Each structure stands twice: as C-alpha cells, then as structure tokens.
Coordinates of C-alpha atoms and ligand atoms in Angstrom, one line a residue:
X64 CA 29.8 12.9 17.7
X65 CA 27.6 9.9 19.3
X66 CA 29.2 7.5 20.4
X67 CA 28.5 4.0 18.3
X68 CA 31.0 1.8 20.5
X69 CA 27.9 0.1 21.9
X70 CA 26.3 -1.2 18.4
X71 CA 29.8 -1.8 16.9
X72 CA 32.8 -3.5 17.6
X73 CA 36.3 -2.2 15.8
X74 CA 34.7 0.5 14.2
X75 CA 32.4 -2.5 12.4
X76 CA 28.7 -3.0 12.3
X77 CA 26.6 -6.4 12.2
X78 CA 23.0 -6.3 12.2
X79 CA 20.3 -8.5 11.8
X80 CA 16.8 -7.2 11.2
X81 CA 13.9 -8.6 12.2
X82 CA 11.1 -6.2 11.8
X83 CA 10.0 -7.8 8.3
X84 CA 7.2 -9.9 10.5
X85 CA 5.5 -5.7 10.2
X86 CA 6.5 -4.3 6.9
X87 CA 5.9 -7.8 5.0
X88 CA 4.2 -10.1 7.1
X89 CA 4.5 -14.1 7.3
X90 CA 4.8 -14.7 3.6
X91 CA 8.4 -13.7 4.7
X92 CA 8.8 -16.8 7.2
X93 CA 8.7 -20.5 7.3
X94 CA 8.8 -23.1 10.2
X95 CA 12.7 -22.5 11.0
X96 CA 12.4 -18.7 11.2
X97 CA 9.0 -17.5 12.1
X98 CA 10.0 -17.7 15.8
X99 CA 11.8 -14.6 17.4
X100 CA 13.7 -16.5 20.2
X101 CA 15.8 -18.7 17.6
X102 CA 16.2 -15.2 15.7
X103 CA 17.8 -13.9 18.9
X104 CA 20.0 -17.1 19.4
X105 CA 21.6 -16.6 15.9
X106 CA 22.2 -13.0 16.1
X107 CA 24.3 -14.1 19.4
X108 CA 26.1 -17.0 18.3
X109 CA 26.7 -15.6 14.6
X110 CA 28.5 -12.8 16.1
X111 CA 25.8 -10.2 15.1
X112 CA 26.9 -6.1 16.9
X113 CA 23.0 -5.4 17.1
X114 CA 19.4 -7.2 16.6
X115 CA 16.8 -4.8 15.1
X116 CA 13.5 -5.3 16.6
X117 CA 10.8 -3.9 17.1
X118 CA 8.7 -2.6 20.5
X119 CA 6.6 -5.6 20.5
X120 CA 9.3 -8.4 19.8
X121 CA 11.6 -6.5 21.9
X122 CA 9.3 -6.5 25.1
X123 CA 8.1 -10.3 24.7
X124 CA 11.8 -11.5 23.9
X125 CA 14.5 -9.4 24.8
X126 CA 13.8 -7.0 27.3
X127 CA 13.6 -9.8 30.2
X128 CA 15.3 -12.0 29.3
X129 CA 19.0 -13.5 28.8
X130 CA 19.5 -11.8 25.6
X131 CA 19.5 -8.3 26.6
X132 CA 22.9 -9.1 28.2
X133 CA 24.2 -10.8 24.9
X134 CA 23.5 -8.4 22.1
X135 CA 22.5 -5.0 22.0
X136 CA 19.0 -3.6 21.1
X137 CA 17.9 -1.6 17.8
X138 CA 14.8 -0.7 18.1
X139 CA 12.7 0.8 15.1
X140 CA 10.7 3.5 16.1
X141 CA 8.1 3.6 13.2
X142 CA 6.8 0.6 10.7
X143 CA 4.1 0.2 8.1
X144 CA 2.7 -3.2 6.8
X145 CA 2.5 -4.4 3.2
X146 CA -1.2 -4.2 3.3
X147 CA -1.7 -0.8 3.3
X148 CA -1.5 1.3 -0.4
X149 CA -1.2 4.4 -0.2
X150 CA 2.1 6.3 -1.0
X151 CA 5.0 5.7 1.4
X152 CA 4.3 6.6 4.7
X153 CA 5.4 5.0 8.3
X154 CA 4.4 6.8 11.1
X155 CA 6.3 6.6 14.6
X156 CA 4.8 4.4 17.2
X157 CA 7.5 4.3 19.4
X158 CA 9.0 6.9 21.8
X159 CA 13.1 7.0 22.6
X160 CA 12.4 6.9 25.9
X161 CA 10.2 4.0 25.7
X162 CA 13.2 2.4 23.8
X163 CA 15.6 3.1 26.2
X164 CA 13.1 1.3 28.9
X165 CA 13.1 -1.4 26.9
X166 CA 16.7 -1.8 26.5
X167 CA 18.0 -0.4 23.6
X168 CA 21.4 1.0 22.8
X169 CA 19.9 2.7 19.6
X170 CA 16.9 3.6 17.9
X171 CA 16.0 3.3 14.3
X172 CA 13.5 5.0 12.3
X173 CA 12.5 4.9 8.3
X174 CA 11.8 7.6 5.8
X175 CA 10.9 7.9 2.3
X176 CA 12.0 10.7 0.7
X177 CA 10.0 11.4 -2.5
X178 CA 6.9 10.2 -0.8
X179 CA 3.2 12.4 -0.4
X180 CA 4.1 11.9 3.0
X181 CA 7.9 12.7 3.5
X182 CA 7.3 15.9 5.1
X183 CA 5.8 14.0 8.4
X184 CA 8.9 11.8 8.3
X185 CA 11.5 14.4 8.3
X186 CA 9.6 15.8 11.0
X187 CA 9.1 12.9 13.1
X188 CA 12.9 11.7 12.2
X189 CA 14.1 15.4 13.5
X190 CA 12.7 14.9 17.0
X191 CA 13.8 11.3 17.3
X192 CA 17.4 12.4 16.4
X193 CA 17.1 15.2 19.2
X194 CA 15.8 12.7 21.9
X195 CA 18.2 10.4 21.0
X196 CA 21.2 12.5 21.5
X197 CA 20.0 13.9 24.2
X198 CA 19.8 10.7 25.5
X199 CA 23.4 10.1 24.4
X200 CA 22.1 6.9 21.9
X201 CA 22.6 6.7 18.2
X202 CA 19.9 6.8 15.4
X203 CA 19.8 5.1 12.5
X204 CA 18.0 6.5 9.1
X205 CA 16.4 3.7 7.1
X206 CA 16.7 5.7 4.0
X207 CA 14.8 4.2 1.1
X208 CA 13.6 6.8 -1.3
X209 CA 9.9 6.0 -2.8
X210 CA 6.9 7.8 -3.8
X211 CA 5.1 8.5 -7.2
X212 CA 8.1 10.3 -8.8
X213 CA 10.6 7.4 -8.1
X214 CA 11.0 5.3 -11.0
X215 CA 14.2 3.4 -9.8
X216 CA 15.4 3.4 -5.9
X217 CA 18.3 2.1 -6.1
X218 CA 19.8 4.5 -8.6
X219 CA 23.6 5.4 -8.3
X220 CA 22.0 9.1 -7.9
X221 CA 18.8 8.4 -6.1
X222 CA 20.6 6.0 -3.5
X223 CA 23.7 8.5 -2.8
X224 CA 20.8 11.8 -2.5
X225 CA 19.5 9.3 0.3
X226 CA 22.6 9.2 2.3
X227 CA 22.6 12.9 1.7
X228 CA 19.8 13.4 3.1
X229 CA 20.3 10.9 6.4
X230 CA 23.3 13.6 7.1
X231 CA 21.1 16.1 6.5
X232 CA 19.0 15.4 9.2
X233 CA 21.7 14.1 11.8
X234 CA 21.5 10.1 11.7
X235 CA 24.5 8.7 12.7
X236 CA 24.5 6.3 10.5
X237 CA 22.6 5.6 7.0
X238 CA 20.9 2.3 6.0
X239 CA 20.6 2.6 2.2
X240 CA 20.2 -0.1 -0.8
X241 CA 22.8 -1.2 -2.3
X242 CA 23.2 0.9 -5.5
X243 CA 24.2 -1.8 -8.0
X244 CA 28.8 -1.8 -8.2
X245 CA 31.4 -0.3 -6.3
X246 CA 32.1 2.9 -7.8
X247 CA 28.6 3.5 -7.4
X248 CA 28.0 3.2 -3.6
X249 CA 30.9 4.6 -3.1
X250 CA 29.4 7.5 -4.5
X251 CA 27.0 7.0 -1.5
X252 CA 29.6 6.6 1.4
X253 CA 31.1 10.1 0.3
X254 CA 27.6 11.5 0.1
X255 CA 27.2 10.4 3.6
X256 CA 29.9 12.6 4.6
X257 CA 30.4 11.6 8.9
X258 CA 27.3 9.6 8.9
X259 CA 28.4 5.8 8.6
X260 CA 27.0 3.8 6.0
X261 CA 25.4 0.4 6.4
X262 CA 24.3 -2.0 3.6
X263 CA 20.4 -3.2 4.0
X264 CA 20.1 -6.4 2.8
X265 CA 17.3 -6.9 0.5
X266 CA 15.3 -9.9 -0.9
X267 CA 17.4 -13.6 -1.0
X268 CA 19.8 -14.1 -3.6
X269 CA 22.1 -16.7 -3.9
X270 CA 25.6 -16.8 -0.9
X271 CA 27.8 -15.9 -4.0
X272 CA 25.5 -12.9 -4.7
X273 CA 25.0 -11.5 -0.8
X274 CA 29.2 -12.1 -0.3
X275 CA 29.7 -10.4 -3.3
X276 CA 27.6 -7.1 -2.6
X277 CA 29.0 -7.4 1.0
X278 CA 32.5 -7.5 -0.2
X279 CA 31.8 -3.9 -2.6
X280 CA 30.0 -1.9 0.2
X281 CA 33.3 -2.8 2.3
X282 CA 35.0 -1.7 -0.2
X283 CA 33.2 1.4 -1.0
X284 CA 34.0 2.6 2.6
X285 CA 30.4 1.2 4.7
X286 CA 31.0 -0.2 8.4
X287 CA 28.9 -2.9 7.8
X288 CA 25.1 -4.4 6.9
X289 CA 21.8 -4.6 8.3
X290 CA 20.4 -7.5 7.2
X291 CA 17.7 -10.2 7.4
X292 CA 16.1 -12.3 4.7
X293 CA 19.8 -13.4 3.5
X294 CA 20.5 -14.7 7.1
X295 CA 17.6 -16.4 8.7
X296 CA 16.1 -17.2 4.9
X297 CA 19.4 -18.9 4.6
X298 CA 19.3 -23.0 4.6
X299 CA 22.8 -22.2 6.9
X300 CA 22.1 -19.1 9.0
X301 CA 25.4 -19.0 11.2
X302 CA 27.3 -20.4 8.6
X303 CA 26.5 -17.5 5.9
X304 CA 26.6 -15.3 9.3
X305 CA 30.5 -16.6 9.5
X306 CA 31.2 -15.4 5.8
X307 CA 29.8 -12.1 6.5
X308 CA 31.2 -11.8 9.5
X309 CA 34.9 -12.5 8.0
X310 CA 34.3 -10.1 5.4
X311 CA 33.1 -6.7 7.8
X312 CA 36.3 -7.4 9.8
X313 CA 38.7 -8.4 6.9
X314 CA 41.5 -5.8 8.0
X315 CA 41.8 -5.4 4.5
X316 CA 38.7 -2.9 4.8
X317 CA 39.7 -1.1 7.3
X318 CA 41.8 2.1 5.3
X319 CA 38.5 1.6 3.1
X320 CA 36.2 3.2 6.2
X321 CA 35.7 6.2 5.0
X322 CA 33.9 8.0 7.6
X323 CA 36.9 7.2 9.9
X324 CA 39.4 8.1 7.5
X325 CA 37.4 11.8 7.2
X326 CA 36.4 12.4 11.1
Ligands
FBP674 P1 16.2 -7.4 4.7 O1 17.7 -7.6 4.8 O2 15.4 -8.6 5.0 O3 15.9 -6.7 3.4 O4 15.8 -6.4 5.8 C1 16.2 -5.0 5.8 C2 15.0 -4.1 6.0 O5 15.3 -2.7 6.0 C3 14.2 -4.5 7.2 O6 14.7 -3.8 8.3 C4 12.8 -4.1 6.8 O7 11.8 -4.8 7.3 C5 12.8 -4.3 5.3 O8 14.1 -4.3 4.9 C6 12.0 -3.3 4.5 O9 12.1 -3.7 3.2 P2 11.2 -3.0 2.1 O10 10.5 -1.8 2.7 O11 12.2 -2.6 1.0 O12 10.3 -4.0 1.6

C-alpha cells in the first residue's frame, strides 16, 4: 500500500482545490479569490493536508516559494476547460516526474467513465498510477462519471460504480460526488474497497448545507473532502475552513473510516 502519511494527518484528508481557474474559468472568481497566492495562505492557515493545483499555478506560486514547506502539493495531471463541447474528455498534460520536480507529494488525474473518450482515460490513468508508485507517491482518481448515456451523476448506483472503478484501476484514493444521504455514499465507501474516499465539493450552497454533506460522508466512512468553491467562494474562508476542519477530525468519525477498519 502507498503511503498517504504525507497528504493526511491522522488518517484524515483536507484539500482544497484550485484547478477550477481550467475546468470553469473566471466566472468562478471574484476580486477576493481570483489570486492564487491568497488561495495558498488559506489552505495554510485553515489547516488544509494538501492544495490541488495545477502545473502552471504550482510552478508560478508554489514551487519556489515559502509554501512548498507549509503544505503539500496535489498536482492534477490532466484538465479540460468549459469551453470545449465535445463529450467528456481531459487529456494528460502533465508527467509524474515533472510533478515530482515541481514539488508534489501526489498526483491527481480525472476520468469520466461513460464518456466517447473513457478508453484514453483509463489508459492514460493506468500509466500515471504505475509512475506514481514507482515513484512511491499516491494518485488520486477524480471520478465523475459523464458521457451521452449518463442521465444522472450523482446516482446512489452511478456514484458507488465510480469508486469501483477508481479501485479498479489502483487510485489510492477516490474523489467522487457526493451521492445525495448517508446510506447512499456509504454504499460508495464500501464500493471503494482499500481505496479511500474523499468528498469533492461541488457548486456553493449554503454553510448549513456543505457541514451537513461533510458531516454524512464522515459518517459513511470517507477520510475527508477535496474542496473549493465552498471555501474560497465563502464570505469567511478560514472560518467555514475551521468547521470543516472540526468535523474530518471529530474522533467521533474515526471507527467510521472504513478503509482503515478493512486494511
Ligand atoms: P469544487 O469543490 O469547487 O467543486 O472543486 C472540486 C473539483 O473537482 C475541482 O477540482 C474541479 O475543478 C471541479 O470540481 C470540476 O468540476 P466539474 O467538472 O464537476 O465542473
């Protein structure tokens, strides 16, 4: 098994993603958030395990700079942007060794099974999960199913075959959508069998909303969330950070970790 100690602390994970600048563009940011230094500086001081990034961020503000000792590096290997409209594809545009070089501790890649296009994925996603471990660093599957034949991604079924299928192809752990109650992504944390489970965020709801999905995927037996838009889109970002935070590492989740309970 890979070790995770690096993007975790207690068995818990913490991320904030910041890739959305690629996959939805500006329309995303405003004047408090479109900057990726002050991105950084909450992920540090709202006790964030990893900040997702990727190569182009991570080379202009991480990789020499004071953060790199601070937080850990996810980068995402591959990206698309919101312009193109075609079915689902993301191709790879970053190496694992050129992660490594730039300072990260893990690499993440996303694939969309059901798409024209998921064959190249899975491919692509194979040899990133071979470099990786050869390279003794973790990779993470963004798993979002979507294509022509998928009517509804986030599916008790459709969201629990995509952690399936991150096992399936070695990920350590599996960033899914959260599949709508308890009972349901549970479902999906036993799906993902020894591949850990992380929560990715989504549009901006309301705190009560995000705590409350954060508080279920605990439950269900996740190590954590990957998000974005609910943090920095947040009027508060290290005080919604500090809510979050106290929920990953209530103990009270900690018989509910499934993957550790099964290893
Ligand atoms: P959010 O918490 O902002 O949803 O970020 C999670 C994430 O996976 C990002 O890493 C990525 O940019 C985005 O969602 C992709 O979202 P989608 O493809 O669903 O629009």
């Amino acid at each position: 098994m890979i070790d995770l100690s690096k993007i975790t602390k207690k068995g818990r994970a913490m991320y904030l993603a910041y890739d959305q600048g690629m996959e939805h563009g500006p329309e995303d940011f405003n004047l408090e958030n479109y900057d990726p230094k002050k991105i950084l500086e909450i992920a540090v001081s709202g006790g964030f395990t990893g900040i997702i990034l990727q190569k182009g961020l991570a080379e202009k503000y991480y990789t020499n700079s004071k953060f790199r000792k601070k937080i850990p590096l996810i980068l995402k290997l591959n990206g698309k942007t919101k312009l193109y409209e075609g079915e689902a594809f993301s191709p790879q545009e970053c190496g694992v060794d050129e992660a490594i070089k730039l300072g990260a501790s893990a690499v993440g890649y996303t694939i969309y099974p059901g798409s024209e296009f998921e064959a190249n994925m899975i491919k692509e996603f194979g040899q990133v999960v071979k470099e990786a471990h050869e390279k003794k660093i973790p990779a993470i599957a963004w798993i979002y199913p979507r294509g022509r034949g998928i009517v509804n991604d986030t599916t008790k079924e459709i969201v629990a075959y995509a952690a399936r299928v991150a096992l399936e192809l070695g990920a350590d752990i599996a960033k899914i959508k959260y599949s709508g109650s308890l009972e349901n992504f549970r479902w999906a944390v036993q799906c993902a069998g020894k591949t850990k489970v992380v929560l990715s965020g989504g549009p901006k709801v309301s705190d009560e909303e995000f705590l409350n999905v954060v508080k279920n995927v605990m439950e269900a037996g996740a190590i954590g969330v990957a998000v974005g838009r609910n943090v920095w889109q947040n009027k508060n970002p290290l005080k919604i950070s500090e809510k979050i935070k106290s929920i990953i590492f209530d103990k009270k989740y900690e018989k509910n970790i499934y993957n550790q309970t099964h290893s």
